[in-house]
PDB file of C-alpha atoms in Angstrom:
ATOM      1  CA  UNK A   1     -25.305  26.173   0.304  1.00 61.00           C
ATOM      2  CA  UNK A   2     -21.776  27.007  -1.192  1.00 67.00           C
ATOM      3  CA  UNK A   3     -19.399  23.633  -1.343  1.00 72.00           C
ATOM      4  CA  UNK A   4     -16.808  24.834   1.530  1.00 72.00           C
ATOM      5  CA  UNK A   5     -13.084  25.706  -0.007  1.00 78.00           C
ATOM      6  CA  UNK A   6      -9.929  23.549  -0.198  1.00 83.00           C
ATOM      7  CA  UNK A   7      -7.566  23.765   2.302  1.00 85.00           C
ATOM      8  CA  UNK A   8      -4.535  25.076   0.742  1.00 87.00           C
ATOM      9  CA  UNK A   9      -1.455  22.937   0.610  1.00 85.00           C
ATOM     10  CA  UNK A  10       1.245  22.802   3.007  1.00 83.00           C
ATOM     11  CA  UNK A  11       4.828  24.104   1.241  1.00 84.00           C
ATOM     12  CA  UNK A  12       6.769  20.894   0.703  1.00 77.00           C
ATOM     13  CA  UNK A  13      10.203  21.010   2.997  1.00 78.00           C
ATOM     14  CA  UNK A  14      13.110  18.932   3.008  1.00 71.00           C
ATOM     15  CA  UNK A  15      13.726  17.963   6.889  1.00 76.00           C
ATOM     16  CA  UNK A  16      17.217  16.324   5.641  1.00 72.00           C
ATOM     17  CA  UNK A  17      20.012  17.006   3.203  1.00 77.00           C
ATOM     18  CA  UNK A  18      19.819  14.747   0.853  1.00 77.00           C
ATOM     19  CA  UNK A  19      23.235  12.076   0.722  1.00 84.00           C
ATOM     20  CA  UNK A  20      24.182  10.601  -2.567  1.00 93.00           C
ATOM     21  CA  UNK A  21      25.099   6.759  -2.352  1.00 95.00           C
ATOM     22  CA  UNK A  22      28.965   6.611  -3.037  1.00 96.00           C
ATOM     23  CA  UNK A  23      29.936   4.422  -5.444  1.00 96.00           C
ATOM     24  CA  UNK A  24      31.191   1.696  -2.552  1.00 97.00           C
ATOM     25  CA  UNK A  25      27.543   1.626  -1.051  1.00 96.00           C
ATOM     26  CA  UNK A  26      26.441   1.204  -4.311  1.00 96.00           C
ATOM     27  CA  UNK A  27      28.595  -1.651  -4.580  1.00 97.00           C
ATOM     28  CA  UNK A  28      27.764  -3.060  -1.741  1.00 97.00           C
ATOM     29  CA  UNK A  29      23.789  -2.175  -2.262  1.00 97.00           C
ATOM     30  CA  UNK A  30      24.304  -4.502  -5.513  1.00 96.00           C
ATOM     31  CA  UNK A  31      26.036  -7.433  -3.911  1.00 96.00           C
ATOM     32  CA  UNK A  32      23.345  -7.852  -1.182  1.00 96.00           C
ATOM     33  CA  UNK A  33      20.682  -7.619  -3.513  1.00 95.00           C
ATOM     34  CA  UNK A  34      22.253 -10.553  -5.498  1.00 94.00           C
ATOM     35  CA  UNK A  35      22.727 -11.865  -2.167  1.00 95.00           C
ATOM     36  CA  UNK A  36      19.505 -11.273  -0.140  1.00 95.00           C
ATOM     37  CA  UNK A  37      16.851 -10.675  -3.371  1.00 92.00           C
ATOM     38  CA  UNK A  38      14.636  -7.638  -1.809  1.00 94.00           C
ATOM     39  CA  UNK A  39      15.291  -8.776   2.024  1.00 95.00           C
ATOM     40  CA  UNK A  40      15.761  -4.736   3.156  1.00 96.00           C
ATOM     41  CA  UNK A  41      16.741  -6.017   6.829  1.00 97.00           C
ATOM     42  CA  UNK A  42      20.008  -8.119   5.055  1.00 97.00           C
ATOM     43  CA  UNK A  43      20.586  -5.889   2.344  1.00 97.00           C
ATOM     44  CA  UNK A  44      20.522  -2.883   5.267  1.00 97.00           C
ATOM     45  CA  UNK A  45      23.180  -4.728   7.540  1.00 97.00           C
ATOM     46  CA  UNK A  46      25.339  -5.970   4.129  1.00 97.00           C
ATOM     47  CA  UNK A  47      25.021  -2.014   3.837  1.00 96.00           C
ATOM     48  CA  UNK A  48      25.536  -0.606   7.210  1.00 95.00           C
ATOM     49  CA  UNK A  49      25.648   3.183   5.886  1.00 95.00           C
ATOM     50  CA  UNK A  50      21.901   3.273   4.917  1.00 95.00           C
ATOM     51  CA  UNK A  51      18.504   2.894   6.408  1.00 94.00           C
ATOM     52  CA  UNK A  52      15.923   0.505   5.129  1.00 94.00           C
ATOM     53  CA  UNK A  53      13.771   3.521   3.939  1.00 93.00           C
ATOM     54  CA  UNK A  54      16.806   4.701   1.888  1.00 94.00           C
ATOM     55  CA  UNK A  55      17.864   1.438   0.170  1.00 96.00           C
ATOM     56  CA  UNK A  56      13.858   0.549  -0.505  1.00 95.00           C
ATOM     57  CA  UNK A  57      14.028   3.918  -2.092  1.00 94.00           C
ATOM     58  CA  UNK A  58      17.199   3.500  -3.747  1.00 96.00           C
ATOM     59  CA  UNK A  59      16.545   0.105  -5.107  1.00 96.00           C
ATOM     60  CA  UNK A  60      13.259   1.489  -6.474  1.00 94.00           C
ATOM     61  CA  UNK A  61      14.913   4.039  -8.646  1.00 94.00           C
ATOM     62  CA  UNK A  62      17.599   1.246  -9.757  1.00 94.00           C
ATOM     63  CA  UNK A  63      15.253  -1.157 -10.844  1.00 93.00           C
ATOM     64  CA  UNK A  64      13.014   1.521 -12.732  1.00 93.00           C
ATOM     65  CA  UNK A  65      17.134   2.782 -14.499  1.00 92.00           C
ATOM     66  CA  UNK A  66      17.598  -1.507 -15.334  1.00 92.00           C
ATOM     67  CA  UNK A  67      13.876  -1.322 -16.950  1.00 89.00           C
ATOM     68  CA  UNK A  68      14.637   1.519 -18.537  1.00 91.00           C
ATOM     69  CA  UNK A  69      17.951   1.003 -19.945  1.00 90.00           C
ATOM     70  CA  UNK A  70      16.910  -2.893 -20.967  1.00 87.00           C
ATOM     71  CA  UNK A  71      20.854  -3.530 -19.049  1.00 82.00           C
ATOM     72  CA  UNK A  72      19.844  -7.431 -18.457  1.00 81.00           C
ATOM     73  CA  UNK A  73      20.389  -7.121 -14.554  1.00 84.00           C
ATOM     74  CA  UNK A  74      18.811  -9.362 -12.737  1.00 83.00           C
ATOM     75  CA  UNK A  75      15.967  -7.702 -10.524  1.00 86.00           C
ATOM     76  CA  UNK A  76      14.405  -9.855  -7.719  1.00 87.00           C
ATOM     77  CA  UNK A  77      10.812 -10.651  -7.855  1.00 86.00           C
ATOM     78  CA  UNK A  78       8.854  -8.824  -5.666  1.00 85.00           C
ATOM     79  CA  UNK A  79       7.985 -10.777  -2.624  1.00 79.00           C
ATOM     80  CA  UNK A  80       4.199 -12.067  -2.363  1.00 81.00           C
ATOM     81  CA  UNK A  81       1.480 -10.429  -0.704  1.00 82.00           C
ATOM     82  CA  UNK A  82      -0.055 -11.428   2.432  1.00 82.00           C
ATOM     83  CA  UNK A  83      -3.242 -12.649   2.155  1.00 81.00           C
ATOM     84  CA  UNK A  84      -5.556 -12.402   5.018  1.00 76.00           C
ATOM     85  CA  UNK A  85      -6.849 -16.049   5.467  1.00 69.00           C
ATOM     86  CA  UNK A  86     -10.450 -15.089   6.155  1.00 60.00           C
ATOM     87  CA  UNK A  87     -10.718 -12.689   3.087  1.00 54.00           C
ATOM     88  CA  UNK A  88      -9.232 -15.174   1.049  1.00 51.00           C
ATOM     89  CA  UNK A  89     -11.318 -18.120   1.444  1.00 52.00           C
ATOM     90  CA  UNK A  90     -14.423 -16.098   1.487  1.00 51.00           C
ATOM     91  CA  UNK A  91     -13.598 -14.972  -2.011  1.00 52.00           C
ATOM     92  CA  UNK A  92     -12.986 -18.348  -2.981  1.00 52.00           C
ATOM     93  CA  UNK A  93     -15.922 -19.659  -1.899  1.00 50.00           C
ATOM     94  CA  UNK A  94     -18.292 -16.695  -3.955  1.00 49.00           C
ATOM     95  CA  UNK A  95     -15.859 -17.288  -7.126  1.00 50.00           C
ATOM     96  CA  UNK A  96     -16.397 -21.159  -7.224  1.00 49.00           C
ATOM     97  CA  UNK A  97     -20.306 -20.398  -6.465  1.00 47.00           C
ATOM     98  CA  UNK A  98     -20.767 -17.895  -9.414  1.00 48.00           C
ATOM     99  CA  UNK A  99     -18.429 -20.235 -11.989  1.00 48.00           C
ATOM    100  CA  UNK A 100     -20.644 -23.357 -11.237  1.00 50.00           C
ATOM    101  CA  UNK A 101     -23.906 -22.737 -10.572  1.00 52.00           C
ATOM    102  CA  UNK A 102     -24.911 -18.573 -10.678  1.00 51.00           C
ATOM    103  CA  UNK A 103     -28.050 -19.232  -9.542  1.00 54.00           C
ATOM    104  CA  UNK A 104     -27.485 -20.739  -5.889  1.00 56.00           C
ATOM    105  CA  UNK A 105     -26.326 -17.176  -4.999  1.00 59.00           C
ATOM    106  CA  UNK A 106     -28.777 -15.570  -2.727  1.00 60.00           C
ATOM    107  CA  UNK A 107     -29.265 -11.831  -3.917  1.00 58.00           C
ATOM    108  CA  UNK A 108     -28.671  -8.949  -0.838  1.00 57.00           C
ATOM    109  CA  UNK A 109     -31.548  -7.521   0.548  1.00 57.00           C
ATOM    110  CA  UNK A 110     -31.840  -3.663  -0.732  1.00 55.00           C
ATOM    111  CA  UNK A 111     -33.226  -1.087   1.427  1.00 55.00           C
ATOM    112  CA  UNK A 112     -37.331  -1.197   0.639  1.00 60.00           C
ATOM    113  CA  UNK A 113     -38.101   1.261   2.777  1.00 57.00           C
ATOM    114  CA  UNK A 114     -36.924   4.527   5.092  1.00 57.00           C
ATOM    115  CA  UNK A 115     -36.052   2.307   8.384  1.00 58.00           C
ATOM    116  CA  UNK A 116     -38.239   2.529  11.274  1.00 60.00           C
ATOM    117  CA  UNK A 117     -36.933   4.051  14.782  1.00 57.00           C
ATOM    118  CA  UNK A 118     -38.996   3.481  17.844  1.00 60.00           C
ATOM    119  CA  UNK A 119     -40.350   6.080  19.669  1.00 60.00           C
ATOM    120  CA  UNK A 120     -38.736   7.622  22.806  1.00 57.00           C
ATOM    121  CA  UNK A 121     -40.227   6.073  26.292  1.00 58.00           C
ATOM    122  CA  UNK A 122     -40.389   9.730  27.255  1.00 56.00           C
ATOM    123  CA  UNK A 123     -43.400  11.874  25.310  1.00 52.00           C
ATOM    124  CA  UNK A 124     -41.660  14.828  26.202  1.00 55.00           C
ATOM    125  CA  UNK A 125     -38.919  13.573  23.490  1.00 53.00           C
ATOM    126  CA  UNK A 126     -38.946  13.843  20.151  1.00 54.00           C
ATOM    127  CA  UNK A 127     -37.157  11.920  17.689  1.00 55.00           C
ATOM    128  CA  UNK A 128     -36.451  14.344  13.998  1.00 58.00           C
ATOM    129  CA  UNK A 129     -38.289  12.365  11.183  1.00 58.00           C
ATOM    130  CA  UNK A 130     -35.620   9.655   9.267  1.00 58.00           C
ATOM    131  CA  UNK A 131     -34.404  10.960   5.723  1.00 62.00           C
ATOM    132  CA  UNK A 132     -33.890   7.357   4.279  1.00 59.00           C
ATOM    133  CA  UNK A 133     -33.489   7.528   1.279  1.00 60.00           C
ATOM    134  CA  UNK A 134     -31.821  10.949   0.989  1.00 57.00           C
TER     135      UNK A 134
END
């Protein structure tokens, strides 16, 4: 059997025309940043012209032209993560286990052998044979 053929791409269309950020958005873009650090809500009211989306995306491209350029502008750290709690302390838990003692760790079971399915109540049915492993 052949491996079945890509899709081929949708063409790439602009829904919008594209608005450049005047110079007093800019401005203003700038001052709320100082202001709010990367708060998009605060910085989007200090704004009032742009959507979120836009300044996230326009802040993006400033902070990569400051990196680039080596200006010295201050750029805001990026905010932290969220963590799910239950993740988290799992994670903990197997990292502390493997730094102090490696061999309380119980190993996972690995499949032995193809799984075994009942039969069907009716005899008339007929189950097709498993293909464990593949």
């Amino acid at each position: 059997a052949g491996v079945p053929a890509k899709k081929p791409r949708k063409p790439y269309t602009i829904t919008k025309n594209r608005e450049n950020w005047t110079a007093e958005e800019h401005k203003r873009f700038l001052d709320a940043l100082r202001l709010y650090d990367r708060d998009w809500k605060k910085i989007e009211a200090h704004v009032a012209t742009k959507s979120v989306i836009q300044i996230r995306s326009h802040a993006q491209k400033y902070f990569l032209k400051v990196q680039r350029h080596n200006t010295g502008e201050k750029i805001p750290p990026p905010r932290p993560k969220r963590r799910n709690n239950s993740s988290a302390s799992a994670v903990n838990a197997s990292s502390s286990a493997t730094s102090s003692n490696p061999s309380t760790l119980i190993p996972h079971p690995s499949p032995q052998s193809p799984p075994v399915h009942p039969r069907p109540a009716d005899s008339n049915q007929t189950m097709a044979p498993s293909r464990w492993p593949p």
